[in-house]
CSV table of C-alpha atoms in Angstrom, one decimal:
chain,number,residue,atom,x,y,z
Z,15,MET,CA,-72.6,-2.3,17.1
Z,16,THR,CA,-73.8,-2.4,20.7
Z,17,ARG,CA,-71.6,-0.5,23.2
Z,18,ASP,CA,-70.6,-3.8,24.9
Z,19,ALA,CA,-69.5,-5.3,21.6
Z,20,GLU,CA,-67.4,-2.3,20.8
Z,21,ALA,CA,-65.7,-2.3,24.2
Z,22,ARG,CA,-65.0,-6.0,23.8
Z,23,ALA,CA,-63.5,-5.3,20.4
Z,24,GLY,CA,-61.0,-2.9,22.1
Z,25,VAL,CA,-60.1,-5.6,24.7
Z,26,VAL,CA,-59.5,-8.1,22.0
Z,27,PHE,CA,-57.2,-5.8,20.0
Z,28,ASP,CA,-55.2,-5.1,23.2
Z,29,ALA,CA,-55.0,-8.9,24.0
Z,30,LEU,CA,-53.7,-9.6,20.5
Z,31,ALA,CA,-51.1,-6.8,20.6
Z,32,ASP,CA,-48.5,-9.2,22.0
Z,33,ALA,CA,-46.8,-11.6,19.5
Z,34,THR,CA,-46.4,-14.4,22.0
Z,35,ARG,CA,-50.0,-14.2,23.1
Z,36,ARG,CA,-51.0,-14.4,19.4
Z,37,ALA,CA,-48.9,-17.5,19.2
Z,38,VAL,CA,-50.6,-19.0,22.2
Z,39,LEU,CA,-54.0,-18.3,20.8
Z,40,ARG,CA,-53.0,-19.7,17.4
Z,41,ASP,CA,-51.8,-22.9,19.0
Z,42,VAL,CA,-55.0,-23.3,21.1
Z,43,ALA,CA,-57.2,-22.5,18.0
Z,44,GLU,CA,-55.4,-24.9,15.8
Z,45,ARG,CA,-54.6,-27.8,18.2
Z,46,GLY,CA,-56.8,-27.2,21.2
Z,47,PRO,CA,-58.1,-27.8,23.7
Z,48,LEU,CA,-54.6,-27.7,25.3
Z,49,THR,CA,-53.2,-27.5,28.8
Z,50,ALA,CA,-50.8,-24.8,29.8
Z,51,THR,CA,-48.1,-27.5,30.0
Z,52,GLU,CA,-48.7,-28.6,26.5
Z,53,LEU,CA,-48.5,-25.0,25.3
Z,54,ALA,CA,-45.3,-24.5,27.1
Z,55,ALA,CA,-43.8,-27.5,25.4
Z,56,ASP,CA,-44.8,-26.1,22.1
Z,57,LEU,CA,-43.7,-22.5,22.5
Z,58,PRO,CA,-40.3,-20.9,23.5
Z,59,VAL,CA,-41.7,-19.5,26.8
Z,60,THR,CA,-42.0,-20.7,30.4
Z,61,ARG,CA,-45.2,-22.2,31.7
Z,62,GLN,CA,-45.5,-19.2,34.0
Z,63,ALA,CA,-45.5,-16.8,31.0
Z,64,ILE,CA,-48.1,-19.1,29.2
Z,65,ALA,CA,-50.3,-18.9,32.3
Z,66,LYS,CA,-50.2,-15.1,32.3
Z,67,HIS,CA,-51.0,-14.9,28.6
Z,68,LEU,CA,-53.9,-17.3,29.0
Z,69,ALA,CA,-55.2,-15.1,31.8
Z,70,VAL,CA,-55.2,-12.1,29.4
Z,71,LEU,CA,-56.8,-14.1,26.6
Z,72,ARG,CA,-59.5,-15.4,29.1
Z,73,ASP,CA,-60.2,-11.8,30.2
Z,74,ALA,CA,-60.7,-10.9,26.5
Z,75,GLY,CA,-63.1,-13.8,26.1
Z,76,LEU,CA,-60.8,-15.3,23.5
Z,77,VAL,CA,-60.2,-18.6,25.3
Z,78,ASP,CA,-62.3,-20.6,27.6
Z,79,ARG,CA,-61.2,-22.9,30.4
Z,80,GLU,CA,-62.5,-26.4,30.8
Z,81,ARG,CA,-61.5,-28.6,33.8
Z,82,SER,CA,-61.6,-32.4,33.5
Z,83,GLY,CA,-60.3,-34.1,36.6
Z,84,ARG,CA,-57.0,-32.5,37.6
Z,85,GLU,CA,-56.4,-31.1,34.1
Z,86,THR,CA,-57.3,-27.7,32.9
Z,87,ARG,CA,-57.6,-27.2,29.2
Z,88,PHE,CA,-58.0,-24.1,27.1
Z,89,ARG,CA,-60.0,-23.8,23.9
Z,90,ALA,CA,-60.5,-20.8,21.6
Z,91,THR,CA,-63.8,-19.0,21.6
Z,92,PRO,CA,-64.2,-17.0,18.4
Z,93,GLY,CA,-67.0,-14.7,19.6
Z,94,PRO,CA,-64.9,-11.7,20.6
Z,95,MET,CA,-62.8,-12.0,17.5
Z,96,ALA,CA,-66.0,-11.8,15.5
Z,97,ASP,CA,-66.8,-8.6,17.5
Z,98,ALA,CA,-63.4,-7.2,16.6
Z,99,SER,CA,-63.9,-8.1,12.9
Z,100,ARG,CA,-67.4,-6.5,13.0
Z,101,TRP,CA,-65.9,-3.3,14.3
Z,102,LEU,CA,-63.5,-3.2,11.5
Z,103,ASP,CA,-66.2,-3.9,8.9
Z,104,ALA,CA,-68.7,-1.5,10.3
Z,105,THR,CA,-66.1,1.3,10.7
Z,106,GLY,CA,-64.7,0.6,7.2
Z,107,SER,CA,-68.2,0.8,5.7
Z,108,ALA,CA,-69.0,4.0,7.5
Z,109,TRP,CA,-65.9,5.6,6.1
Z,110,ASP,CA,-66.6,4.3,2.6
Z,111,ASP,CA,-69.9,6.1,2.7
Z,112,ARG,CA,-68.6,9.3,4.2
Z,113,LEU,CA,-65.7,9.5,1.7
Z,114,SER,CA,-67.9,8.8,-1.3
Z,115,ARG,CA,-70.1,11.7,-0.2
Z,116,LEU,CA,-67.0,13.8,0.3
Z,117,ALA,CA,-65.8,13.0,-3.2
Z,118,ALA,CA,-69.2,13.8,-4.6
Z,119,ARG,CA,-69.2,17.1,-2.7
Z,120,ALA,CA,-65.7,17.9,-4.1
Z,121,ARG,CA,-66.8,17.2,-7.6
Z,122,ASP,CA,-69.9,19.4,-7.2
Z,123,THR,CA,-67.8,22.2,-5.8
Z,124,GLU,CA,-65.3,21.9,-8.7
Z,125,ALA,CA,-68.1,21.8,-11.3
Z,126,ALA,CA,-69.8,24.8,-9.8
Z,127,SER,CA,-66.6,26.9,-9.7
Z,128,GLY,CA,-65.8,25.9,-13.3
Z,129,ARG,CA,-69.0,27.5,-14.4
Z,130,GLU,CA,-68.1,30.9,-12.8
L,8,MET,CA,-55.6,-4.5,13.4
L,9,ASP,CA,-57.4,-2.0,15.6
L,10,THR,CA,-57.2,0.6,12.8
L,11,VAL,CA,-59.3,1.1,9.7
L,12,GLU,CA,-57.7,3.1,6.9
L,13,ARG,CA,-59.4,4.5,3.8
L,14,THR,CA,-58.2,6.9,1.2
L,15,VAL,CA,-59.8,9.0,-1.6
L,16,THR,CA,-58.4,11.5,-4.0
L,17,LEU,CA,-60.4,14.7,-4.3
L,18,PRO,CA,-60.4,16.7,-7.6
L,19,THR,CA,-59.5,19.8,-5.8
L,20,ASP,CA,-56.4,21.5,-4.4
L,21,VAL,CA,-55.3,21.2,-0.7
L,22,THR,CA,-57.0,24.5,0.2
L,23,GLY,CA,-60.3,23.3,-1.2
L,24,ALA,CA,-59.9,19.9,0.4
L,25,TRP,CA,-59.2,21.5,3.8
L,26,GLU,CA,-62.4,23.7,3.4
L,27,LEU,CA,-64.4,20.5,2.8
L,28,LEU,CA,-63.0,19.0,6.0
L,29,THR,CA,-63.6,22.0,8.3
L,30,ASP,CA,-66.4,24.3,7.0
L,31,PRO,CA,-69.7,23.6,8.8
L,32,HIS,CA,-71.8,23.8,5.7
L,33,GLU,CA,-69.5,21.3,3.8
L,34,LEU,CA,-69.2,18.9,6.7
L,35,ALA,CA,-73.0,18.5,6.9
L,36,ALA,CA,-72.8,17.2,3.3
L,37,TRP,CA,-70.6,14.2,4.1
L,38,LEU,CA,-69.5,13.6,7.7
L,39,GLY,CA,-73.0,13.5,9.1
L,40,ASP,CA,-76.4,15.1,8.9
L,41,ASP,CA,-75.7,17.6,11.7
L,42,VAL,CA,-72.1,18.4,12.5
L,43,VAL,CA,-70.6,20.8,15.1
L,44,LEU,CA,-66.8,20.8,14.5
L,45,HIS,CA,-64.4,23.6,15.1
L,46,PRO,CA,-60.8,22.8,14.0
L,47,VAL,CA,-59.2,23.9,17.2
L,48,PRO,CA,-57.3,21.5,19.5
L,49,GLY,CA,-59.5,20.7,22.6
L,50,ALA,CA,-62.7,22.0,21.0
L,51,THR,CA,-65.7,19.8,21.6
L,52,GLY,CA,-68.2,19.0,19.0
L,53,ARG,CA,-70.8,16.5,17.8
L,54,VAL,CA,-71.8,14.5,14.8
L,55,LEU,CA,-75.4,13.3,14.3
L,56,GLU,CA,-75.4,10.6,11.6
L,57,ARG,CA,-78.0,9.7,9.1
L,58,ASP,CA,-78.8,6.5,11.0
L,59,GLY,CA,-79.4,8.5,14.2
L,60,THR,CA,-76.1,7.7,15.8
L,61,ASP,CA,-75.1,10.7,17.9
L,62,ARG,CA,-71.4,11.1,18.7
L,63,SER,CA,-69.5,13.5,20.8
L,64,LEU,CA,-66.0,14.5,19.8
L,65,VAL,CA,-62.9,16.4,21.0
L,66,ILE,CA,-60.5,17.8,18.5
L,67,GLU,CA,-56.9,16.7,19.0
L,68,GLU,CA,-54.5,17.9,16.4
L,69,VAL,CA,-54.9,20.6,13.8
L,70,ASP,CA,-52.3,21.4,11.2
L,71,GLU,CA,-54.0,23.5,8.6
L,72,GLY,CA,-54.0,21.9,5.1
L,73,ARG,CA,-52.3,18.8,6.4
L,74,LEU,CA,-53.9,17.0,9.4
L,75,LEU,CA,-57.0,17.0,11.4
L,76,SER,CA,-57.6,14.5,14.2
L,77,TRP,CA,-60.2,14.0,16.8
L,78,ARG,CA,-61.4,11.5,19.4
L,79,TRP,CA,-65.0,10.5,19.4
L,80,TRP,CA,-67.5,8.1,21.0
L,81,VAL,CA,-71.1,7.3,20.7
L,82,ASP,CA,-73.3,9.3,23.1
L,83,GLY,CA,-74.3,7.5,26.2
L,84,GLU,CA,-71.3,5.2,26.1
L,85,ASP,CA,-68.3,5.4,28.4
L,86,PRO,CA,-65.5,7.3,26.5
L,87,ASP,CA,-62.9,5.3,28.4
L,88,ARG,CA,-64.3,2.0,27.0
L,89,SER,CA,-65.3,2.7,23.4
L,90,ALA,CA,-63.7,5.9,22.0
L,91,SER,CA,-61.8,5.9,18.8
L,92,ARG,CA,-59.4,8.3,17.2
L,93,VAL,CA,-59.9,9.6,13.7
L,94,ALA,CA,-57.0,11.2,11.9
L,95,ILE,CA,-57.3,12.7,8.5
L,96,THR,CA,-54.3,13.8,6.5
L,97,LEU,CA,-54.1,15.7,3.2
L,98,SER,CA,-51.4,15.5,0.6
L,99,PRO,CA,-51.2,17.1,-2.8
L,100,THR,CA,-51.1,14.8,-5.8
L,101,PRO,CA,-51.0,15.5,-9.6
L,102,ASP,CA,-54.8,14.8,-9.7
L,103,GLY,CA,-55.8,16.9,-6.7
L,104,THR,CA,-55.6,16.0,-3.0
L,105,LEU,CA,-55.1,12.6,-1.4
L,106,VAL,CA,-57.2,12.3,1.7
L,107,ARG,CA,-56.2,9.5,4.1
L,108,VAL,CA,-58.4,8.6,7.0
L,109,THR,CA,-57.6,6.3,9.8
L,110,GLU,CA,-59.9,5.4,12.7
L,111,GLN,CA,-58.4,3.5,15.6
L,112,LEU,CA,-60.3,2.0,18.5
L,113,LEU,CA,-58.6,3.3,21.6
L,114,PRO,CA,-57.4,1.0,24.3
L,115,THR,CA,-59.7,0.8,27.3
L,116,ALA,CA,-58.4,2.8,30.3
L,117,ASP,CA,-57.3,-0.3,32.2
L,118,ALA,CA,-55.6,-1.9,29.2
L,119,THR,CA,-53.4,1.1,28.6
L,120,ALA,CA,-50.8,-0.1,31.1
L,121,SER,CA,-50.4,-3.5,29.5
L,122,ALA,CA,-50.5,-2.0,26.0
L,123,ALA,CA,-47.6,0.2,27.0
L,124,ALA,CA,-45.5,-3.0,27.7
L,125,SER,CA,-46.3,-4.5,24.3
L,126,GLU,CA,-43.8,-4.7,21.5
L,127,ALA,CA,-44.2,-2.8,18.3
L,128,TRP,CA,-46.1,-4.6,15.5
L,129,SER,CA,-47.2,-4.1,12.0
L,130,HIS,CA,-50.9,-3.2,11.7
L,131,ARG,CA,-51.4,-5.0,8.4
L,132,LEU,CA,-49.6,-8.2,9.5
L,133,LEU,CA,-51.7,-8.3,12.7
L,134,HIS,CA,-54.9,-7.8,10.8
L,135,LEU,CA,-54.0,-10.7,8.5
L,136,GLU,CA,-53.0,-12.9,11.4
L,137,SER,CA,-56.2,-12.2,13.3
L,138,LEU,CA,-58.3,-13.2,10.2
L,139,LEU,CA,-56.3,-16.5,10.1
L,140,LEU,CA,-56.9,-17.1,13.8
L,141,LEU,CA,-60.6,-16.4,13.4
L,142,ALA,CA,-60.8,-18.8,10.5
L,143,ALA,CA,-59.0,-21.5,12.5
L,144,ALA,CA,-61.1,-20.9,15.6
L,145,VAL,CA,-64.3,-21.1,13.5
L,146,ARG,CA,-63.1,-24.3,11.9
L,147,GLY,CA,-62.1,-25.7,15.2
């Protein structure tokens, strides 16, 4: 992964560490684009709190803002989530490889000591 | 969801397993092509992987026979933005030694403050939720 993608993955994980924020993103992803007012009507938090969560999600690149007239709507942008998923996959694969070499090494070591 | 976990059971006792995790000759057989790692808290080291990735590391915790952890990042990158913590624990089983590895992407320096205010959550549940969100976002 490029260094930028890895750094973005970290920001994404941080943004998703809050349950309410995850609920905001889920709502936007499933029913979006939505305004902050529509989100506040849907979730048990104030519009102010929604606005703060949307700001964090925007910083993480997880939502995008579109203005039409006097309305501002938010929609989910899956790119950074894909980066986060890719970090998980790449890191998981790397450890799969290392641990299978470790296991092979352990077997070789045991076999060698068995012959002594 | 920011943590990867893998386990493997080694057909060797805990002492043998610890040796495989900390002896330079053994480490070069599995962790990377070229490994400098001294199991002492604060010690710096490096891992050059087969694909050419070069990482620097700093050892964090060492509990002989039980736990080894370090923080590492890819050379040339800002450790404050893309470091991760690797923790390896050993536990004896009837078949040998269970090795459990976790690697967690560390919060970026500026996100640490907001992360401290976050509520506790289950890693597995969060991973599942994130996959569902990704699927919904992709469909949308």
